[in-house]
Tab-separated table of C-alpha atoms in Angstrom:
chain	number	residue	atom	x	y	z
A	1	MET	CA	187.745	104.240	78.259
A	2	THR	CA	189.441	106.820	80.350
A	3	LEU	CA	188.987	106.602	84.020
A	4	ALA	CA	188.306	109.668	86.155
A	5	ARG	CA	190.985	110.738	88.527
A	6	PRO	CA	189.957	109.632	92.224
A	7	VAL	CA	190.045	112.192	94.678
A	8	ILE	CA	193.065	111.985	96.748
A	9	TRP	CA	192.664	112.489	100.703
A	10	GLY	CA	195.924	112.948	102.585
A	11	HIS	CA	195.564	110.518	105.467
A	12	ARG	CA	196.097	112.747	108.609
A	13	GLY	CA	197.896	114.960	105.981
A	14	ALA	CA	201.012	113.792	104.288
A	15	SER	CA	201.777	111.714	107.280
A	16	PHE	CA	204.624	109.520	105.818
A	17	GLU	CA	206.721	112.701	105.598
A	18	ALA	CA	205.411	115.091	108.377
A	19	PRO	CA	204.048	114.503	111.740
A	20	GLU	CA	200.456	113.016	111.475
A	21	ASN	CA	197.489	115.312	112.060
A	22	THR	CA	199.546	118.573	112.188
A	23	LEU	CA	199.190	121.826	110.353
A	24	ALA	CA	202.583	120.962	108.798
A	25	ALA	CA	201.293	117.450	107.359
A	26	PHE	CA	198.210	119.207	106.106
A	27	ARG	CA	200.091	122.013	104.277
A	28	LEU	CA	202.425	119.534	102.835
A	29	ALA	CA	199.762	117.345	101.554
A	30	ARG	CA	198.344	120.443	99.835
A	31	GLU	CA	201.669	121.195	98.297
A	32	GLN	CA	201.750	117.590	97.069
A	33	GLY	CA	198.429	118.073	95.185
A	34	ALA	CA	196.218	116.384	97.426
A	35	ASP	CA	192.427	117.273	96.824
A	36	GLY	CA	191.953	117.180	100.535
A	37	VAL	CA	192.959	116.039	103.872
A	38	GLU	CA	191.439	113.444	106.395
A	39	LEU	CA	192.051	114.139	110.087
A	40	ASP	CA	190.751	112.859	113.459
A	41	ALA	CA	188.536	114.796	115.519
A	42	GLN	CA	188.205	114.552	119.521
A	43	ARG	CA	186.679	116.501	122.191
A	44	CYS	CA	189.241	117.216	125.124
A	45	ALA	CA	188.561	117.637	128.633
A	46	SER	CA	188.094	121.443	128.552
A	47	GLY	CA	185.561	121.162	125.627
A	48	GLU	CA	187.609	121.980	122.452
A	49	ILE	CA	188.002	119.645	119.570
A	50	VAL	CA	191.446	118.858	118.806
A	51	VAL	CA	192.950	116.955	116.115
A	52	MET	CA	194.338	113.578	117.337
A	53	HIS	CA	193.976	109.996	116.209
A	54	ASP	CA	194.556	108.017	119.295
A	55	GLU	CA	192.589	107.935	122.697
A	56	SER	CA	195.805	108.365	124.373
A	57	LEU	CA	198.444	111.559	123.644
A	58	GLY	CA	201.307	108.966	124.225
A	59	ARG	CA	202.393	107.533	120.883
A	60	THR	CA	202.466	110.970	119.078
A	61	THR	CA	203.433	113.396	122.081
A	62	GLY	CA	204.836	111.354	124.423
A	63	PHE	CA	202.542	112.602	127.236
A	64	ALA	CA	200.668	109.900	129.337
A	65	GLY	CA	197.162	111.079	129.258
A	66	LEU	CA	193.976	110.539	127.324
A	67	VAL	CA	192.611	113.118	124.975
A	68	THR	CA	189.162	113.304	126.885
A	69	GLU	CA	190.900	113.782	130.317
A	70	THR	CA	193.308	116.412	129.428
A	71	ALA	CA	192.630	120.054	129.101
A	72	PHE	CA	193.666	122.036	125.876
A	73	SER	CA	195.911	124.320	128.102
A	74	VAL	CA	198.031	121.154	128.326
A	75	ILE	CA	197.675	119.779	125.210
A	76	GLN	CA	198.764	122.906	123.391
A	77	THR	CA	202.119	122.612	125.174
A	78	LEU	CA	203.057	119.006	123.892
A	79	ASP	CA	205.208	118.394	120.849
A	80	ALA	CA	203.426	116.386	118.178
A	81	GLY	CA	206.773	115.806	116.330
A	82	ARG	CA	209.523	118.007	115.086
A	83	GLY	CA	208.111	120.885	117.084
A	84	GLU	CA	204.531	120.840	115.604
A	85	ARG	CA	201.736	121.339	118.054
A	86	VAL	CA	198.408	119.511	118.241
A	87	PRO	CA	196.263	121.735	116.470
A	88	LEU	CA	192.376	122.689	116.888
A	89	LEU	CA	189.992	121.796	114.354
A	90	SER	CA	188.975	125.319	114.190
A	91	ASP	CA	192.795	126.196	113.242
A	92	VAL	CA	192.813	123.600	110.313
A	93	LEU	CA	189.268	124.932	109.047
A	94	GLU	CA	190.734	128.209	108.850
A	95	GLN	CA	194.305	127.618	107.633
A	96	VAL	CA	193.770	124.727	105.285
A	97	PRO	CA	191.699	125.771	102.338
A	98	ILE	CA	191.052	122.405	100.892
A	99	ARG	CA	188.406	119.747	101.324
A	100	ILE	CA	188.634	118.500	104.738
A	101	ASN	CA	187.566	114.944	105.741
A	102	VAL	CA	186.745	115.021	109.420
A	103	GLU	CA	186.358	111.502	111.253
A	104	LEU	CA	184.433	111.889	114.382
A	105	LYS	CA	186.332	109.684	116.687
A	106	CYS	CA	184.006	108.273	119.466
A	107	ASP	CA	183.403	104.539	119.990
A	108	ARG	CA	180.539	105.159	122.683
A	109	ALA	CA	176.729	105.811	122.434
A	110	ASN	CA	177.461	109.056	124.209
A	111	ASP	CA	179.798	111.170	121.973
A	112	ARG	CA	180.058	114.140	124.940
A	113	GLY	CA	178.612	116.693	122.268
A	114	LEU	CA	181.337	115.786	119.665
A	115	THR	CA	179.244	115.756	116.660
A	116	ALA	CA	177.387	119.010	117.601
A	117	GLU	CA	180.420	120.884	118.216
A	118	VAL	CA	182.041	119.882	115.077
A	119	VAL	CA	179.084	120.941	113.148
A	120	ARG	CA	178.944	124.307	114.909
A	121	LEU	CA	182.802	124.793	113.931
A	122	VAL	CA	182.176	123.830	110.477
A	123	ARG	CA	179.300	126.402	110.099
A	124	GLU	CA	181.170	129.032	111.716
A	125	ALA	CA	183.856	128.544	109.453
A	126	GLY	CA	181.466	128.643	106.319
A	127	ALA	CA	183.057	125.195	105.286
A	128	GLN	CA	179.825	123.189	104.651
A	129	ASP	CA	180.533	122.792	100.946
A	130	ARG	CA	184.297	121.453	101.524
A	131	VAL	CA	183.996	119.150	104.567
A	132	LEU	CA	182.992	115.511	104.884
A	133	LEU	CA	181.909	114.022	108.056
A	134	SER	CA	183.100	110.433	108.292
A	135	SER	CA	182.819	107.830	111.278
A	136	PHE	CA	183.039	104.348	112.269
A	137	ASN	CA	180.227	105.064	114.630
A	138	PRO	CA	176.665	104.944	113.105
A	139	LEU	CA	175.273	107.082	116.043
A	140	CYS	CA	177.906	109.670	115.284
A	141	LEU	CA	176.646	109.789	111.750
A	142	LEU	CA	172.897	109.700	112.773
A	143	ARG	CA	173.498	112.777	114.703
A	144	ALA	CA	175.312	114.225	112.103
A	145	ARG	CA	172.534	113.539	109.737
A	146	LEU	CA	170.014	115.342	112.104
A	147	PHE	CA	172.303	118.392	112.966
A	148	ALA	CA	173.363	118.992	109.620
A	149	PRO	CA	171.926	117.192	106.634
A	150	GLU	CA	173.768	119.750	104.302
A	151	ILE	CA	176.926	118.372	105.247
A	152	PRO	CA	178.010	115.180	103.367
A	153	ARG	CA	178.720	112.101	105.232
A	154	ALA	CA	180.781	108.940	104.803
A	155	LEU	CA	180.445	105.491	106.854
A	156	LEU	CA	183.864	104.038	107.676
A	157	PHE	CA	184.032	100.144	108.247
A	158	GLU	CA	186.941	97.698	108.497
A	159	SER	CA	187.722	93.925	108.404
A	160	GLU	CA	187.983	93.547	112.338
A	161	GLN	CA	184.374	94.795	112.873
A	162	LYS	CA	181.231	92.618	113.468
A	163	TRP	CA	179.904	91.367	110.272
A	164	TRP	CA	176.699	93.610	110.277
A	165	LEU	CA	179.155	96.813	110.533
A	166	ARG	CA	181.810	95.668	107.924
A	167	SER	CA	179.018	94.887	105.489
A	168	ALA	CA	177.659	98.467	105.878
A	169	LEU	CA	174.202	97.219	106.675
A	170	ALA	CA	173.275	100.808	108.429
A	171	ALA	CA	174.036	102.864	105.434
A	172	PRO	CA	170.644	103.335	104.011
A	173	LEU	CA	169.368	104.180	107.323
A	174	LEU	CA	172.252	106.878	108.006
A	175	ALA	CA	171.613	108.398	104.448
A	176	VAL	CA	175.157	108.477	103.914
A	177	ASN	CA	176.767	109.698	100.666
A	178	SER	CA	179.932	107.776	100.730
A	179	LEU	CA	181.243	104.159	101.892
A	180	HIS	CA	184.756	104.179	103.137
A	181	PRO	CA	186.063	100.652	103.628
A	182	GLU	CA	189.318	99.199	104.303
A	183	HIS	CA	190.670	98.551	101.065
A	184	VAL	CA	190.924	94.769	101.866
A	185	LEU	CA	187.158	94.692	101.901
A	186	ALA	CA	186.802	96.478	98.582
A	187	THR	CA	186.555	93.516	96.237
A	188	PRO	CA	185.629	94.551	92.404
A	189	ASP	CA	181.962	92.964	93.006
A	190	ARG	CA	181.293	94.863	96.279
A	191	ILE	CA	182.645	98.077	94.692
A	192	ARG	CA	180.285	97.745	91.705
A	193	ARG	CA	177.287	96.951	93.878
A	194	TRP	CA	177.969	99.857	96.206
A	195	ARG	CA	178.361	101.997	93.108
A	196	ARG	CA	175.076	100.826	91.706
A	197	ARG	CA	173.351	101.843	94.978
A	198	GLY	CA	174.541	105.325	94.526
A	199	TYR	CA	177.547	105.569	96.824
A	200	ALA	CA	180.880	107.130	96.342
A	201	VAL	CA	183.404	104.694	97.457
A	202	GLY	CA	187.018	105.761	99.190
A	203	CYS	CA	189.137	103.169	100.275
A	204	TRP	CA	192.119	103.457	103.131
A	205	THR	CA	194.719	103.237	103.700
A	206	VAL	CA	196.240	102.908	100.374
A	207	ASP	CA	200.019	103.676	99.620
A	208	ASP	CA	200.682	101.554	96.852
A	209	PRO	CA	200.001	103.153	93.342
A	210	ASP	CA	199.472	99.831	91.819
A	211	LEU	CA	196.817	98.937	94.484
A	212	ALA	CA	195.259	102.369	93.879
A	213	ALA	CA	195.172	101.872	90.030
A	214	HIS	CA	193.403	98.466	90.593
A	215	LEU	CA	190.814	100.013	92.872
A	216	CYS	CA	189.994	102.972	90.693
A	217	GLU	CA	189.654	100.589	87.575
A	218	SER	CA	187.119	98.745	89.946
A	219	GLY	CA	185.103	101.949	90.482
A	220	VAL	CA	186.512	103.518	93.768
A	221	THR	CA	186.079	107.193	93.674
A	222	SER	CA	188.742	108.232	96.072
A	223	ILE	CA	191.830	107.093	97.658
A	224	ILE	CA	192.841	107.735	101.376
A	225	THR	CA	196.682	107.537	101.624
A	226	ASN	CA	199.740	108.532	103.704
A	227	ARG	CA	201.695	109.267	100.533
A	228	PRO	CA	199.615	111.758	98.318
A	229	ALA	CA	202.599	112.328	96.120
A	230	LEU	CA	202.850	108.951	95.050
A	231	MET	CA	199.098	108.944	94.106
A	232	LEU	CA	199.362	111.967	91.673
């Protein structure tokens, strides 16, 4: 039996080799043959949707401030590594013409309009057919379902979450298309069960080609990796 090649997502771009969540990382992932890029979307103090993983700007830019408390007029001046800037989601939608997995970064009940604004930007760019909306926060995915049922959604979960979250019990209510577990949760039995229930399954973060092959043999349909070149 020949296994179908999984979809390869560049985790924050080709982030092993380029500054994470920058246009340089996304372009490199595309050059390396990735099917798409995964990125993190947050709303900054002035309302724009910026691409940044951490709540704080410190780790990647050296600036002591929170994304939600810093205006884009400041964020756009920061060095995100090797002279790269923190991009707007709109820039990525315009300049990266492959699939984009947009993780909605919000750990609160009130997302400050994040989901609605991301949906607006995706529609404005005409990118509904190449965007996936993902989140650890079920409320963000519920909003995404209400605001944009045409855009596919994925539920993220990890081993450190409460049992009912890491068991993906909310998936049917959210009507997600995909489950994106931390790879340690993706046992062969669970993968088979999820696939029987109709979900695509994407695992993160997988940088070992042997682990990726094992997961794909068990039925995983996509791999989220910092090193897309190793997976192709």
